[in-house]
CSV table of C-alpha atoms and ligand atoms in Angstrom, one decimal:
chain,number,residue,atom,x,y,z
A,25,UNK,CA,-14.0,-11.8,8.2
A,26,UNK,CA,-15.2,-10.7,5.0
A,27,UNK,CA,-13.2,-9.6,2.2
A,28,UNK,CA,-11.5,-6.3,3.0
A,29,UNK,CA,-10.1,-3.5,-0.1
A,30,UNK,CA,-7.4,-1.6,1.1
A,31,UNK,CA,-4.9,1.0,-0.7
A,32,UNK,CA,-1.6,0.1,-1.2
A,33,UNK,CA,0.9,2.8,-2.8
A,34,UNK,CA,3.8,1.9,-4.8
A,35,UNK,CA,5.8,5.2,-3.5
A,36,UNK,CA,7.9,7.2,-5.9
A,37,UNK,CA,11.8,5.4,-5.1
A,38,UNK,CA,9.8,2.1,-6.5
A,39,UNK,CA,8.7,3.6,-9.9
A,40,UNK,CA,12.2,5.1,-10.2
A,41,UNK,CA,14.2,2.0,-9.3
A,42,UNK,CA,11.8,0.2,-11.5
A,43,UNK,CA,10.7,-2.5,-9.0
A,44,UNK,CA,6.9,-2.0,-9.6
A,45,UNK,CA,6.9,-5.4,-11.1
A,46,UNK,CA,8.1,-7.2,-7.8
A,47,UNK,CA,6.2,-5.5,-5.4
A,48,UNK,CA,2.8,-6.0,-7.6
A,49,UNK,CA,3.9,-9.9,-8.2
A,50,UNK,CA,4.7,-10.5,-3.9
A,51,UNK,CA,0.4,-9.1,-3.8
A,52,UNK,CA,-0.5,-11.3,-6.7
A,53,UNK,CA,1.3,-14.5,-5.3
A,54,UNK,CA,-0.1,-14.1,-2.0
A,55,UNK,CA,-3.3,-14.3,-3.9
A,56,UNK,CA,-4.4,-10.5,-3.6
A,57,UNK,CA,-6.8,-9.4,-6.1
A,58,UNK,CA,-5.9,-6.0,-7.9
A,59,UNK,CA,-9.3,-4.0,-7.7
A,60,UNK,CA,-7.7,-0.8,-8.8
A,61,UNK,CA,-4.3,0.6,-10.0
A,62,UNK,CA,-3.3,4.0,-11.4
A,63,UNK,CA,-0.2,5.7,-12.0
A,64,UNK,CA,-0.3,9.5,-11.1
A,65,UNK,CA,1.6,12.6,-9.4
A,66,UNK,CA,0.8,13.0,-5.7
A,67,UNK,CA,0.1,17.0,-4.9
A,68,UNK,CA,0.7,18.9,-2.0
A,69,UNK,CA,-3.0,19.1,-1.2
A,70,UNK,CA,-3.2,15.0,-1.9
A,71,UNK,CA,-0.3,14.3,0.2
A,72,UNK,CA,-1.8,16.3,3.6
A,73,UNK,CA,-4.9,14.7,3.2
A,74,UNK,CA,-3.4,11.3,3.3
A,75,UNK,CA,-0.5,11.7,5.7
A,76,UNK,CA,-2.1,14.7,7.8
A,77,UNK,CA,-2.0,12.5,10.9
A,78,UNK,CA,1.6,12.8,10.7
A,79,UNK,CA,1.8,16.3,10.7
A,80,UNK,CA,4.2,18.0,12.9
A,81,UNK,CA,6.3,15.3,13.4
A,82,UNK,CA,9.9,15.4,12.5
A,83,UNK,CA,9.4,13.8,9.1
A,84,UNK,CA,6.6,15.3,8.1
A,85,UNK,CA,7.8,17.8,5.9
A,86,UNK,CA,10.6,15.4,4.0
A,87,UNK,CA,7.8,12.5,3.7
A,88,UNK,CA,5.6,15.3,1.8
A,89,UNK,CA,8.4,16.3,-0.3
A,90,UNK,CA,9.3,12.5,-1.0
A,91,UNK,CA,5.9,11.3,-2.1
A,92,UNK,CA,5.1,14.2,-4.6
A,93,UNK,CA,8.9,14.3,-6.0
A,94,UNK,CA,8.1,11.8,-8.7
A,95,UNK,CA,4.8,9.3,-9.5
A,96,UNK,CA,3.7,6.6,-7.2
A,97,UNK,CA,1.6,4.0,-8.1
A,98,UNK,CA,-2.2,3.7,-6.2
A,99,UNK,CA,-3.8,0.7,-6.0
A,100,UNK,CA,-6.8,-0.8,-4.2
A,101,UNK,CA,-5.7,-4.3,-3.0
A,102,UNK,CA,-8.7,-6.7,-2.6
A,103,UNK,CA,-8.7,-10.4,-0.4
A,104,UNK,CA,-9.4,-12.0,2.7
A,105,UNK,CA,-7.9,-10.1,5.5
A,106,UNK,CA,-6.6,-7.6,2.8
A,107,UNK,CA,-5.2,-5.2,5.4
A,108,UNK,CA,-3.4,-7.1,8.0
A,109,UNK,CA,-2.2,-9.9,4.9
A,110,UNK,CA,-0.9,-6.7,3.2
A,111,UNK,CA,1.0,-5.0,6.1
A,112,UNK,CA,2.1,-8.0,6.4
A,113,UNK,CA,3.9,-8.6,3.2
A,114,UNK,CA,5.5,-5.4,3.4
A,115,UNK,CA,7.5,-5.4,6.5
A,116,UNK,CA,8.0,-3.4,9.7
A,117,UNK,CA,8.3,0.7,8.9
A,118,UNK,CA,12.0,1.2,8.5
A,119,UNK,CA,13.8,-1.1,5.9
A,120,UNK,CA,16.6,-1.4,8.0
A,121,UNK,CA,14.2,-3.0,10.4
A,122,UNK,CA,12.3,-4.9,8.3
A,123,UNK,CA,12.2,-8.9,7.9
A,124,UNK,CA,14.0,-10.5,5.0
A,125,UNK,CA,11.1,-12.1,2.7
A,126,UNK,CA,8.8,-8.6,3.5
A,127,UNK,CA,8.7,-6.3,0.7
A,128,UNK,CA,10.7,-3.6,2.5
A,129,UNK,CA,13.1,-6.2,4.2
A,130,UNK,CA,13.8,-7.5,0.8
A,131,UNK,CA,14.4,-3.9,-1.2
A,132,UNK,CA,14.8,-1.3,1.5
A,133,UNK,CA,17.7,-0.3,3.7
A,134,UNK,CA,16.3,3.6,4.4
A,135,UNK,CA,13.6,4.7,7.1
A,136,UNK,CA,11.8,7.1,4.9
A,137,UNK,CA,12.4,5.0,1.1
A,138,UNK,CA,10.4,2.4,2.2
A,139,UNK,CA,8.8,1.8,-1.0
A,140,UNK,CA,5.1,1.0,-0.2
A,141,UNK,CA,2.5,2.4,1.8
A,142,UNK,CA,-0.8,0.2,3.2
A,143,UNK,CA,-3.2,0.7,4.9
A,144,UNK,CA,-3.2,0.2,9.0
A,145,UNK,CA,-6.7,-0.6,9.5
A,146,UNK,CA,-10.1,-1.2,7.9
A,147,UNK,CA,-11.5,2.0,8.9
A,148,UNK,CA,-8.3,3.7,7.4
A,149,UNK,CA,-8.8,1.7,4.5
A,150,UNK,CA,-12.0,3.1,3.7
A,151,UNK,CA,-10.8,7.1,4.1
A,152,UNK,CA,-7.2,6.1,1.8
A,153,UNK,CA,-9.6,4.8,-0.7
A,154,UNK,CA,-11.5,7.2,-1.1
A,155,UNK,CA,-8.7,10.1,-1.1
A,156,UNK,CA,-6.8,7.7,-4.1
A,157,UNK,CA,-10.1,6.1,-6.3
A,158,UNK,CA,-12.7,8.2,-7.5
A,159,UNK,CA,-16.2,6.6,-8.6
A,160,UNK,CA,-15.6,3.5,-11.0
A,161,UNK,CA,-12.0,3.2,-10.7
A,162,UNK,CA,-12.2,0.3,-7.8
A,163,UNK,CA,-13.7,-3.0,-10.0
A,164,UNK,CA,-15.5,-5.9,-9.2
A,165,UNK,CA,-14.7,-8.6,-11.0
A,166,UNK,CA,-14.4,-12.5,-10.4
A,167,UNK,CA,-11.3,-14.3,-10.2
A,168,UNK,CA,-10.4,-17.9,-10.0
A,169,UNK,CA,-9.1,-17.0,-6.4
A,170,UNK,CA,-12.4,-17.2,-4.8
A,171,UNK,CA,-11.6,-21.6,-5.6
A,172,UNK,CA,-8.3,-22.0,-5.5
A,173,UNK,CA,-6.5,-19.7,-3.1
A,174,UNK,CA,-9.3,-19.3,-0.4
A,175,UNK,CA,-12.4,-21.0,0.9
A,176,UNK,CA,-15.5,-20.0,3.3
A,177,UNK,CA,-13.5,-21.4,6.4
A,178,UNK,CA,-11.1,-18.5,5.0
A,179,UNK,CA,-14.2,-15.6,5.3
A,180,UNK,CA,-15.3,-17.0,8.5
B,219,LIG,P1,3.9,2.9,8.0
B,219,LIG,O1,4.1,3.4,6.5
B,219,LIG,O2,4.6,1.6,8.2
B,219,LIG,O3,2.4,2.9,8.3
B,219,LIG,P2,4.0,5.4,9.5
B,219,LIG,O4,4.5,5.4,11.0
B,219,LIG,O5,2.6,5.6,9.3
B,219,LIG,O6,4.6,4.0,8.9
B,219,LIG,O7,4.9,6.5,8.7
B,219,LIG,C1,4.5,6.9,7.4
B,219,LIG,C2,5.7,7.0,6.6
B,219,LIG,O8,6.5,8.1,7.0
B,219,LIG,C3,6.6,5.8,6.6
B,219,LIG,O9,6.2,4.7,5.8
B,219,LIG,C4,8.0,6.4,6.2
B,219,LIG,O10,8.0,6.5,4.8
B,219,LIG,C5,7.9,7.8,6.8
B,219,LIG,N1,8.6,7.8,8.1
B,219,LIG,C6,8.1,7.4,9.3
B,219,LIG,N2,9.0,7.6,10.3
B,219,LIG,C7,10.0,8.2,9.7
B,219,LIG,C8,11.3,8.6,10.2
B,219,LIG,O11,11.6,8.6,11.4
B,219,LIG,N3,12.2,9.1,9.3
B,219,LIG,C9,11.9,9.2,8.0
B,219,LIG,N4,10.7,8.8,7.5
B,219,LIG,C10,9.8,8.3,8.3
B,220,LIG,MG1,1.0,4.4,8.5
């Protein structure tokens, strides 16, 4: 297992209840490394490219007009077993639904204002990414997590 980089969204009911700060620090104290983090507007076009799977389902047309109603925050989550550790951390789908000590078991009571988005897989990872980060925006940097938080048995 190497390290993975997924894209986890801050969606726009977290900017407006102004709990970017706790869902950013439960990434951090897992020991996640932030590789890339932007605030912005999603469009239309932006919002069927990353949710077109969905399309046609019942919610399709609210979720669209939920994430572009108001900024989200995009970032690219980096760590051993990034994905899963990050799906992890925020919770089953529905908030109602979702674990206490999970991000959305913690904040969210709604199906739809669930708060963060991740990534379900590797290769959707990859496509997520590239839809969010243009060239340069994902960094490579060292942190002391690579001694302290992790070790090879970890990347094995
Ligand atoms: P996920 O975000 O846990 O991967 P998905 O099934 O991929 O869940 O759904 C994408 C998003 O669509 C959910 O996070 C949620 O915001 C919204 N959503 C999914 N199902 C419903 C629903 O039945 N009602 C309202 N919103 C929904
Ligand atoms: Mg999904």
């Amino acid at each position: 297992m190497a390290i993975e980089t997924t894209l986890i969204l801050i969606k726009p009911d977290g900017v407006q209840r102004g709990v970017c700060g706790d869902i950013i620090g439960r990434f951090e104290r897992k020991g996640m490394q932030i590789a890339g983090m932007k605030l912005m507007h999603v469009t239309p076009e932006l919002a069927e490219r990353h949710y077109g799977e969905h399309k046609g389902r019942p919610f399709y047309d609210g979720l669209v007009k939920f994430i572009t109603a108001s900024p989200i925050v995009a970032m690219a989550i980096r760590g051993p077993r990034a994905v899963s550790v990050c799906r992890t951390l925020m919770g089953k789908t529905f908030g109602h639904e979702a674990e206490p000590g999970t991000i959305r078991g913690d904040f969210s009571c709604s199906k739809g204002f669930n708060l963060v988005h991740g990534s379900d897989s590797a290769e959707s990872a990859v496509r997520e990414l590239g839809i969010f980060f243009g060239d340069g925006e994902i960094l490579d940097y060292e942190t002391c997590n690579a001694g302290w938080v992790y070790n090879e048995e970890d990347l094995g």
